[in-house]
Amino acid sequence: MKQGAIIEKTCCYHCGDECTTTDYVIDDKQFCCHGCKSVYQVLSANQLCSYYKYNDHPGATRNRTDKRFDYLSEPGIISELLDYSDDHVSIVTFYIPHIHCSSCLWLLEQLNKINPAVHYCRVDFLKKQLSIRFDHRKLSLQQLVELLFDIGYEPLISLHDIIKDQNNANKDNLVQKIAVAGFCFGNVMLLSFPEYFGLSVYEQNFKHFFGWLNVLFSLPVVFYSGRGYFQSAWQNLRNKVLNIDFPLALGIAVLFLRTLFEVASHTGAGFADTLCGLVFFLLVGKFVQKKTYHHLSFERDYRSFFPVAVSTITPNGEKPVKLSELSVGHRIIIRNNEIVPADAILLKGNALVDFSFVTGETLPVGKVLGEIIYAGGRQTGEALEMEVVKPVSQSYLTQLWNNEAFSRQQDDRMRTFNQKVSKYFTIVLLIIAFGSLSYWLPSDIRRGFAAFTAVLIVACPCALALSTPFTMSAALSIFDKNLFYLKNTAVVEQMAGINTLVFDKTGTITASDDTEIKQELALTDRQRQLVYSACINSAHPLSMMVCRELKGTKRLETSTYLEIPGKGILATIDGDELRIGNSKLVFGQPGEAGDVTKVHLMINERYLGYFALEHRYRPGLDVLPGLGKDYDTYLLSGDKDYERNRLKSFFSVEDKMLFNSSPQDKLDFIDKLQTGGGCVMMFGDGLNDSGALKQSNLGVAVTDNVNNFTPGSDAILDGRSFDKLPSFLRFSKDTVNIIHISFLISLTYNLIGLSYAVTGNLSPLIAAILMPLSTATIISFTSIATHFMAKKRRLI
């Protein structure tokens, strides 16, 4: 307890502990410590939950008797659940079954304001997964899970499935709830038929008996099938957040209480049929959504998402293997600037790993032999030999690719509409509902309650909120199948707004696998071994061409290795010093112009000659002249301009072909285009062009089955699909148009439904049927329209 003037004992406003100091008072509220006061200020400013009792600051205690999460303090369990951990930071991914609207996304991504030990949160809406980076010195994994539990989003943790497959979703018993609601709905309708068609004298004797039977059938519907709506609404009310479950829970409660009142008072038959039908159709709508989400998630995760291959070591030498085929026990080679695709043990080489892909921290971390290197790390030195110890997780790599360290300002645009809808929709809806009730109540109570419940049900924003993610996800699937892999759905809209295309040359418009190499030098076996041992560490297209030329050469041990982007390699191999690269690196001055690309070689300060590489252009490059009619197209190359005449047929304006460009020159040129109003889409090889790719509005790494993409890029284009680029650009515009139309459809549905609902003439049961129908309509429209446009663009 802090020292201060002793006053009458009172309790801390935030944590409930006894206060005996006046040092911490704000807004006439007293706090036991500075931590409690600070948390109150943050929570008040952001209107988040203020009841959570923290463990990570002085003077606060957590009076929890629930021990259900104590197992999360076991080190063995923690290591299995964590995706990444170092001395300061841990990263974990949870499956959260209760994520279902944009309010959930907003609340979960504010965890850092509830507890500062949480650095970053990201929600994957389709998979209902939450990725959290936190300081485990201040907040344990157990405390993190307890925090999520307290705000109503308990993670579903399965220690037998660390990959957290979404198949665990069936544990929420949705099918059973639908079955119970359907059974009760059918029986209530049967018992209500006499009421619908008029009661005979004989049936009048059973009128009240049937009414009580209907109440009994309503009990399991309300308290079992519909329980989730009440739980969600209550948890969010405690957190001072209104989500779309609140008006639905309110409608269910009103119908049940009204039915109970009318049956008990003998004033009517109640709304048992409407109530049971409402819950049944709401759950059916939720089931349709969940199945669609699962389908989209399956499409996204269970194919090889990244079009890259990893070099594995086999008895016959190196062999490229797709990520989806990589398994535990495989021995792999990770070269300079390549990403470690799965957790692996270091067997050979000096590891200096950049984990900015995982944590956002750019300082490389040294690793020793026998140490595990987590997936997502990028090697910054010589080539490493490693053994895979954990299966590759495509969803984890996708999640890393969406790390906020590589996100752009524009990435939030696609969520802005949903956030606004979530923030204001429920409030406006409640105003309309209570306004309708107040208007009809004096003249017709039944009509007033019918209008009240119909408004709450028919105006559910599900259809409105789902139009964007379903359209974008369908489009994403089309792109994936055509070997164009986008970082997230926001990239589709960014692509639709592009007006300028910039292309790198080497490895982008040239095909690295179809390059003729001539050795304008005479090398001994020892020199060939030195060159091969240096170039094998690099993933640059030119280095890989040289390695293919020297294939079968013995590899020597590397002492030092440095790769300079845009220039070449400096290395010490088995005691010999090598310089391999352009003339500026080897000679210290620009070389003479020629008609081929030259890779110069110097060993121990003795110049030996060069490799002459004559490039072959990528198949499908003939689409560039057509793109030049709709877009400003530019070529940026670090090579000399000896290919200018050959490239004129693709870039008709000579001023738009720029040569001798360093990586910094490329970045500056992109910035200049943007300053002039250009919305730039940059195509590069993912290595020397990483700065320009990140600077551009949309960066695309073009790859030929090698692990050379940059996390700063927004998309990866398999070189085999280069000729489909015009179709991709047109299809992105089509997708945005489909979103606008789907917005209009869902908005029209809500306006028409509300106009009938407020009159009291729309039965709540009919409203409950229309709501899942509207969701199904949006899903069907977006799917059919997207596939129609894809077929029109010859993408399917």
PDB file of N, CA, C and O in Angstrom, residues 377-430:
ATOM      1  N   GLY A 377      10.924 -16.969 -39.039  1.00  0.00           N
ATOM      2  CA  GLY A 377      12.201 -16.265 -38.967  1.00  0.00           C
ATOM      3  C   GLY A 377      12.851 -16.201 -40.339  1.00  0.00           C
ATOM      4  O   GLY A 377      12.735 -17.128 -41.139  1.00  0.00           O
ATOM      5  N   ARG A 378      13.564 -15.109 -40.610  1.00  0.00           N
ATOM      6  CA  ARG A 378      14.254 -14.942 -41.896  1.00  0.00           C
ATOM      7  C   ARG A 378      15.767 -14.963 -41.657  1.00  0.00           C
ATOM      8  O   ARG A 378      16.282 -14.153 -40.886  1.00  0.00           O
ATOM      9  N   GLN A 379      16.462 -15.888 -42.322  1.00  0.00           N
ATOM     10  CA  GLN A 379      17.914 -15.969 -42.193  1.00  0.00           C
ATOM     11  C   GLN A 379      18.573 -14.794 -42.904  1.00  0.00           C
ATOM     12  O   GLN A 379      18.223 -14.466 -44.050  1.00  0.00           O
ATOM     13  N   THR A 380      19.527 -14.139 -42.239  1.00  0.00           N
ATOM     14  CA  THR A 380      20.185 -12.962 -42.817  1.00  0.00           C
ATOM     15  C   THR A 380      21.651 -13.209 -43.138  1.00  0.00           C
ATOM     16  O   THR A 380      22.370 -12.275 -43.451  1.00  0.00           O
ATOM     17  N   GLY A 381      22.097 -14.447 -43.041  1.00  0.00           N
ATOM     18  CA  GLY A 381      23.500 -14.747 -43.342  1.00  0.00           C
ATOM     19  C   GLY A 381      23.612 -15.891 -44.323  1.00  0.00           C
ATOM     20  O   GLY A 381      22.846 -16.005 -45.276  1.00  0.00           O
ATOM     21  N   GLU A 382      24.578 -16.773 -44.066  1.00  0.00           N
ATOM     22  CA  GLU A 382      24.831 -17.897 -44.955  1.00  0.00           C
ATOM     23  C   GLU A 382      23.688 -18.907 -44.919  1.00  0.00           C
ATOM     24  O   GLU A 382      22.801 -18.836 -44.070  1.00  0.00           O
ATOM     25  N   ALA A 383      23.745 -19.870 -45.830  1.00  0.00           N
ATOM     26  CA  ALA A 383      22.715 -20.901 -45.891  1.00  0.00           C
ATOM     27  C   ALA A 383      22.789 -21.804 -44.665  1.00  0.00           C
ATOM     28  O   ALA A 383      23.866 -22.107 -44.156  1.00  0.00           O
ATOM     29  N   LEU A 384      21.614 -22.227 -44.176  1.00  0.00           N
ATOM     30  CA  LEU A 384      21.517 -23.077 -42.996  1.00  0.00           C
ATOM     31  C   LEU A 384      20.989 -24.446 -43.380  1.00  0.00           C
ATOM     32  O   LEU A 384      20.164 -24.571 -44.285  1.00  0.00           O
ATOM     33  N   GLU A 385      21.463 -25.452 -42.664  1.00  0.00           N
ATOM     34  CA  GLU A 385      20.898 -26.783 -42.800  1.00  0.00           C
ATOM     35  C   GLU A 385      20.109 -27.076 -41.533  1.00  0.00           C
ATOM     36  O   GLU A 385      20.618 -26.964 -40.426  1.00  0.00           O
ATOM     37  N   MET A 386      18.832 -27.462 -41.677  1.00  0.00           N
ATOM     38  CA  MET A 386      17.942 -27.614 -40.538  1.00  0.00           C
ATOM     39  C   MET A 386      17.103 -28.878 -40.697  1.00  0.00           C
ATOM     40  O   MET A 386      16.939 -29.402 -41.803  1.00  0.00           O
ATOM     41  N   GLU A 387      16.549 -29.341 -39.559  1.00  0.00           N
ATOM     42  CA  GLU A 387      15.641 -30.481 -39.578  1.00  0.00           C
ATOM     43  C   GLU A 387      14.293 -30.065 -39.004  1.00  0.00           C
ATOM     44  O   GLU A 387      14.212 -29.510 -37.908  1.00  0.00           O
ATOM     45  N   VAL A 388      13.226 -30.322 -39.750  1.00  0.00           N
ATOM     46  CA  VAL A 388      11.878 -29.915 -39.357  1.00  0.00           C
ATOM     47  C   VAL A 388      11.416 -30.738 -38.147  1.00  0.00           C
ATOM     48  O   VAL A 388      11.520 -31.967 -38.155  1.00  0.00           O
ATOM     49  N   VAL A 389      10.921 -30.063 -37.119  1.00  0.00           N
ATOM     50  CA  VAL A 389      10.448 -30.758 -35.913  1.00  0.00           C
ATOM     51  C   VAL A 389       8.964 -30.546 -35.661  1.00  0.00           C
ATOM     52  O   VAL A 389       8.398 -31.140 -34.750  1.00  0.00           O
ATOM     53  N   LYS A 390       8.315 -29.685 -36.459  1.00  0.00           N
ATOM     54  CA  LYS A 390       6.889 -29.435 -36.288  1.00  0.00           C
ATOM     55  C   LYS A 390       6.273 -29.241 -37.662  1.00  0.00           C
ATOM     56  O   LYS A 390       6.846 -28.556 -38.508  1.00  0.00           O
ATOM     57  N   PRO A 391       5.107 -29.835 -37.931  1.00  0.00           N
ATOM     58  CA  PRO A 391       4.503 -29.706 -39.264  1.00  0.00           C
ATOM     59  C   PRO A 391       4.282 -28.245 -39.629  1.00  0.00           C
ATOM     60  O   PRO A 391       3.984 -27.399 -38.783  1.00  0.00           O
ATOM     61  N   VAL A 392       4.416 -27.969 -40.917  1.00  0.00           N
ATOM     62  CA  VAL A 392       4.183 -26.610 -41.389  1.00  0.00           C
ATOM     63  C   VAL A 392       2.704 -26.270 -41.247  1.00  0.00           C
ATOM     64  O   VAL A 392       1.840 -27.113 -41.476  1.00  0.00           O
ATOM     65  N   SER A 393       2.423 -25.049 -40.813  1.00  0.00           N
ATOM     66  CA  SER A 393       1.040 -24.580 -40.653  1.00  0.00           C
ATOM     67  C   SER A 393       0.799 -23.449 -41.637  1.00  0.00           C
ATOM     68  O   SER A 393       1.311 -22.346 -41.464  1.00  0.00           O
ATOM     69  N   GLN A 394       0.018 -23.738 -42.698  1.00  0.00           N
ATOM     70  CA  GLN A 394      -0.269 -22.703 -43.684  1.00  0.00           C
ATOM     71  C   GLN A 394      -1.005 -21.529 -43.042  1.00  0.00           C
ATOM     72  O   GLN A 394      -0.746 -20.372 -43.349  1.00  0.00           O
ATOM     73  N   SER A 395      -1.947 -21.842 -42.136  1.00  0.00           N
ATOM     74  CA  SER A 395      -2.723 -20.766 -41.516  1.00  0.00           C
ATOM     75  C   SER A 395      -1.833 -19.892 -40.649  1.00  0.00           C
ATOM     76  O   SER A 395      -2.041 -18.679 -40.550  1.00  0.00           O
ATOM     77  N   TYR A 396      -0.809 -20.486 -40.011  1.00  0.00           N
ATOM     78  CA  TYR A 396       0.097 -19.690 -39.177  1.00  0.00           C
ATOM     79  C   TYR A 396       0.940 -18.757 -40.043  1.00  0.00           C
ATOM     80  O   TYR A 396       1.137 -17.588 -39.708  1.00  0.00           O
ATOM     81  N   LEU A 397       1.420 -19.253 -41.199  1.00  0.00           N
ATOM     82  CA  LEU A 397       2.196 -18.401 -42.091  1.00  0.00           C
ATOM     83  C   LEU A 397       1.326 -17.281 -42.656  1.00  0.00           C
ATOM     84  O   LEU A 397       1.776 -16.147 -42.816  1.00  0.00           O
ATOM     85  N   THR A 398       0.078 -17.602 -42.969  1.00  0.00           N
ATOM     86  CA  THR A 398      -0.845 -16.568 -43.435  1.00  0.00           C
ATOM     87  C   THR A 398      -1.049 -15.507 -42.366  1.00  0.00           C
ATOM     88  O   THR A 398      -1.078 -14.303 -42.638  1.00  0.00           O
ATOM     89  N   GLN A 399      -1.194 -15.955 -41.136  1.00  0.00           N
ATOM     90  CA  GLN A 399      -1.373 -15.037 -40.011  1.00  0.00           C
ATOM     91  C   GLN A 399      -0.145 -14.145 -39.861  1.00  0.00           C
ATOM     92  O   GLN A 399      -0.251 -12.934 -39.632  1.00  0.00           O
ATOM     93  N   LEU A 400       1.066 -14.733 -40.003  1.00  0.00           N
ATOM     94  CA  LEU A 400       2.284 -13.935 -39.911  1.00  0.00           C
ATOM     95  C   LEU A 400       2.340 -12.904 -41.028  1.00  0.00           C
ATOM     96  O   LEU A 400       2.776 -11.766 -40.825  1.00  0.00           O
ATOM     97  N   TRP A 401       1.917 -13.318 -42.206  1.00  0.00           N
ATOM     98  CA  TRP A 401       1.932 -12.402 -43.351  1.00  0.00           C
ATOM     99  C   TRP A 401       1.062 -11.183 -43.084  1.00  0.00           C
ATOM    100  O   TRP A 401       1.311 -10.105 -43.593  1.00  0.00           O
ATOM    101  N   ASN A 402       0.032 -11.361 -42.254  1.00  0.00           N
ATOM    102  CA  ASN A 402      -0.866 -10.261 -41.917  1.00  0.00           C
ATOM    103  C   ASN A 402      -0.447  -9.550 -40.632  1.00  0.00           C
ATOM    104  O   ASN A 402      -1.234  -8.799 -40.053  1.00  0.00           O
ATOM    105  N   ASN A 403       0.778  -9.808 -40.173  1.00  0.00           N
ATOM    106  CA  ASN A 403       1.307  -9.107 -38.998  1.00  0.00           C
ATOM    107  C   ASN A 403       1.210  -7.605 -39.220  1.00  0.00           C
ATOM    108  O   ASN A 403       1.469  -7.097 -40.302  1.00  0.00           O
ATOM    109  N   GLU A 404       0.848  -6.871 -38.153  1.00  0.00           N
ATOM    110  CA  GLU A 404       0.658  -5.423 -38.303  1.00  0.00           C
ATOM    111  C   GLU A 404       1.947  -4.708 -38.671  1.00  0.00           C
ATOM    112  O   GLU A 404       1.941  -3.578 -39.153  1.00  0.00           O
ATOM    113  N   ALA A 405       3.109  -5.365 -38.457  1.00  0.00           N
ATOM    114  CA  ALA A 405       4.379  -4.747 -38.831  1.00  0.00           C
ATOM    115  C   ALA A 405       4.473  -4.559 -40.340  1.00  0.00           C
ATOM    116  O   ALA A 405       5.226  -3.727 -40.825  1.00  0.00           O
ATOM    117  N   PHE A 406       3.700  -5.333 -41.117  1.00  0.00           N
ATOM    118  CA  PHE A 406       3.740  -5.240 -42.567  1.00  0.00           C
ATOM    119  C   PHE A 406       2.428  -4.754 -43.148  1.00  0.00           C
ATOM    120  O   PHE A 406       2.216  -4.811 -44.350  1.00  0.00           O
ATOM    121  N   SER A 407       1.507  -4.312 -42.300  1.00  0.00           N
ATOM    122  CA  SER A 407       0.216  -3.850 -42.793  1.00  0.00           C
ATOM    123  C   SER A 407       0.326  -2.410 -43.258  1.00  0.00           C
ATOM    124  O   SER A 407       1.221  -1.675 -42.880  1.00  0.00           O
ATOM    125  N   ARG A 408      -0.627  -2.016 -44.079  1.00  0.00           N
ATOM    126  CA  ARG A 408      -0.649  -0.662 -44.600  1.00  0.00           C
ATOM    127  C   ARG A 408      -1.843   0.080 -44.028  1.00  0.00           C
ATOM    128  O   ARG A 408      -2.769  -0.507 -43.502  1.00  0.00           O
ATOM    129  N   GLN A 409      -1.795   1.361 -44.197  1.00  0.00           N
ATOM    130  CA  GLN A 409      -2.885   2.188 -43.691  1.00  0.00           C
ATOM    131  C   GLN A 409      -4.206   1.798 -44.336  1.00  0.00           C
ATOM    132  O   GLN A 409      -5.240   1.795 -43.718  1.00  0.00           O
ATOM    133  N   GLN A 410      -4.123   1.402 -45.640  1.00  0.00           N
ATOM    134  CA  GLN A 410      -5.354   1.102 -46.364  1.00  0.00           C
ATOM    135  C   GLN A 410      -5.985  -0.202 -45.938  1.00  0.00           C
ATOM    136  O   GLN A 410      -7.114  -0.489 -46.283  1.00  0.00           O
ATOM    137  N   ASP A 411      -5.228  -1.077 -45.222  1.00  0.00           N
ATOM    138  CA  ASP A 411      -5.751  -2.389 -44.913  1.00  0.00           C
ATOM    139  C   ASP A 411      -7.019  -2.332 -44.066  1.00  0.00           C
ATOM    140  O   ASP A 411      -7.764  -3.289 -43.998  1.00  0.00           O
ATOM    141  N   ASP A 412      -7.254  -1.210 -43.376  1.00  0.00           N
ATOM    142  CA  ASP A 412      -8.410  -1.109 -42.498  1.00  0.00           C
ATOM    143  C   ASP A 412      -9.672  -0.657 -43.229  1.00  0.00           C
ATOM    144  O   ASP A 412     -10.731  -0.620 -42.648  1.00  0.00           O
ATOM    145  N   ARG A 413      -9.560  -0.328 -44.502  1.00  0.00           N
ATOM    146  CA  ARG A 413     -10.717   0.251 -45.177  1.00  0.00           C
ATOM    147  C   ARG A 413     -11.882  -0.721 -45.285  1.00  0.00           C
ATOM    148  O   ARG A 413     -13.029  -0.331 -45.183  1.00  0.00           O
ATOM    149  N   MET A 414     -11.570  -2.007 -45.488  1.00  0.00           N
ATOM    150  CA  MET A 414     -12.639  -2.959 -45.687  1.00  0.00           C
ATOM    151  C   MET A 414     -13.437  -3.199 -44.413  1.00  0.00           C
ATOM    152  O   MET A 414     -14.553  -3.681 -44.456  1.00  0.00           O
ATOM    153  N   ARG A 415     -12.862  -2.880 -43.258  1.00  0.00           N
ATOM    154  CA  ARG A 415     -13.570  -3.110 -42.008  1.00  0.00           C
ATOM    155  C   ARG A 415     -14.308  -1.856 -41.540  1.00  0.00           C
ATOM    156  O   ARG A 415     -15.102  -1.924 -40.631  1.00  0.00           O
ATOM    157  N   THR A 416     -14.019  -0.733 -42.140  1.00  0.00           N
ATOM    158  CA  THR A 416     -14.592   0.510 -41.651  1.00  0.00           C
ATOM    159  C   THR A 416     -16.109   0.480 -41.682  1.00  0.00           C
ATOM    160  O   THR A 416     -16.771   0.861 -40.720  1.00  0.00           O
ATOM    161  N   PHE A 417     -16.696  -0.005 -42.797  1.00  0.00           N
ATOM    162  CA  PHE A 417     -18.151  -0.032 -42.914  1.00  0.00           C
ATOM    163  C   PHE A 417     -18.766  -0.923 -41.831  1.00  0.00           C
ATOM    164  O   PHE A 417     -19.728  -0.547 -41.180  1.00  0.00           O
ATOM    165  N   ASN A 418     -18.196  -2.121 -41.648  1.00  0.00           N
ATOM    166  CA  ASN A 418     -18.721  -3.031 -40.643  1.00  0.00           C
ATOM    167  C   ASN A 418     -18.616  -2.447 -39.246  1.00  0.00           C
ATOM    168  O   ASN A 418     -19.498  -2.640 -38.405  1.00  0.00           O
ATOM    169  N   GLN A 419     -17.527  -1.752 -38.964  1.00  0.00           N
ATOM    170  CA  GLN A 419     -17.368  -1.150 -37.646  1.00  0.00           C
ATOM    171  C   GLN A 419     -18.437  -0.085 -37.406  1.00  0.00           C
ATOM    172  O   GLN A 419     -19.008   0.006 -36.320  1.00  0.00           O
ATOM    173  N   LYS A 420     -18.703   0.710 -38.419  1.00  0.00           N
ATOM    174  CA  LYS A 420     -19.722   1.755 -38.269  1.00  0.00           C
ATOM    175  C   LYS A 420     -21.098   1.139 -38.082  1.00  0.00           C
ATOM    176  O   LYS A 420     -21.893   1.608 -37.257  1.00  0.00           O
ATOM    177  N   VAL A 421     -21.381   0.088 -38.852  1.00  0.00           N
ATOM    178  CA  VAL A 421     -22.666  -0.593 -38.711  1.00  0.00           C
ATOM    179  C   VAL A 421     -22.821  -1.136 -37.303  1.00  0.00           C
ATOM    180  O   VAL A 421     -23.852  -0.971 -36.648  1.00  0.00           O
ATOM    181  N   SER A 422     -21.763  -1.805 -36.816  1.00  0.00           N
ATOM    182  CA  SER A 422     -21.825  -2.411 -35.482  1.00  0.00           C
ATOM    183  C   SER A 422     -22.008  -1.357 -34.403  1.00  0.00           C
ATOM    184  O   SER A 422     -22.722  -1.577 -33.420  1.00  0.00           O
ATOM    185  N   LYS A 423     -21.366  -0.217 -34.586  1.00  0.00           N
ATOM    186  CA  LYS A 423     -21.378   0.800 -33.539  1.00  0.00           C
ATOM    187  C   LYS A 423     -22.728   1.493 -33.418  1.00  0.00           C
ATOM    188  O   LYS A 423     -23.193   1.800 -32.320  1.00  0.00           O
ATOM    189  N   TYR A 424     -23.372   1.762 -34.547  1.00  0.00           N
ATOM    190  CA  TYR A 424     -24.592   2.566 -34.522  1.00  0.00           C
ATOM    191  C   TYR A 424     -25.873   1.784 -34.806  1.00  0.00           C
ATOM    192  O   TYR A 424     -26.964   2.241 -34.478  1.00  0.00           O
ATOM    193  N   PHE A 425     -25.737   0.625 -35.445  1.00  0.00           N
ATOM    194  CA  PHE A 425     -26.928  -0.080 -35.913  1.00  0.00           C
ATOM    195  C   PHE A 425     -27.840  -0.481 -34.755  1.00  0.00           C
ATOM    196  O   PHE A 425     -29.055  -0.257 -34.803  1.00  0.00           O
ATOM    197  N   THR A 426     -27.262  -1.094 -33.720  1.00  0.00           N
ATOM    198  CA  THR A 426     -28.086  -1.587 -32.621  1.00  0.00           C
ATOM    199  C   THR A 426     -28.802  -0.447 -31.904  1.00  0.00           C
ATOM    200  O   THR A 426     -29.972  -0.577 -31.527  1.00  0.00           O
ATOM    201  N   ILE A 427     -28.105   0.670 -31.713  1.00  0.00           N
ATOM    202  CA  ILE A 427     -28.728   1.818 -31.033  1.00  0.00           C
ATOM    203  C   ILE A 427     -29.915   2.331 -31.836  1.00  0.00           C
ATOM    204  O   ILE A 427     -31.010   2.550 -31.302  1.00  0.00           O
ATOM    205  N   VAL A 428     -29.719   2.516 -33.147  1.00  0.00           N
ATOM    206  CA  VAL A 428     -30.805   2.998 -34.008  1.00  0.00           C
ATOM    207  C   VAL A 428     -31.948   1.984 -34.018  1.00  0.00           C
ATOM    208  O   VAL A 428     -33.129   2.351 -33.966  1.00  0.00           O
ATOM    209  N   LEU A 429     -31.596   0.701 -34.059  1.00  0.00           N
ATOM    210  CA  LEU A 429     -32.605  -0.346 -34.078  1.00  0.00           C
ATOM    211  C   LEU A 429     -33.460  -0.319 -32.812  1.00  0.00           C
ATOM    212  O   LEU A 429     -34.693  -0.429 -32.875  1.00  0.00           O
ATOM    213  N   LEU A 430     -32.828  -0.154 -31.658  1.00  0.00           N
ATOM    214  CA  LEU A 430     -33.584  -0.097 -30.402  1.00  0.00           C
ATOM    215  C   LEU A 430     -34.499   1.121 -30.359  1.00  0.00           C
ATOM    216  O   LEU A 430     -35.623   1.055 -29.848  1.00  0.00           O
TER     217      LEU A 430
END
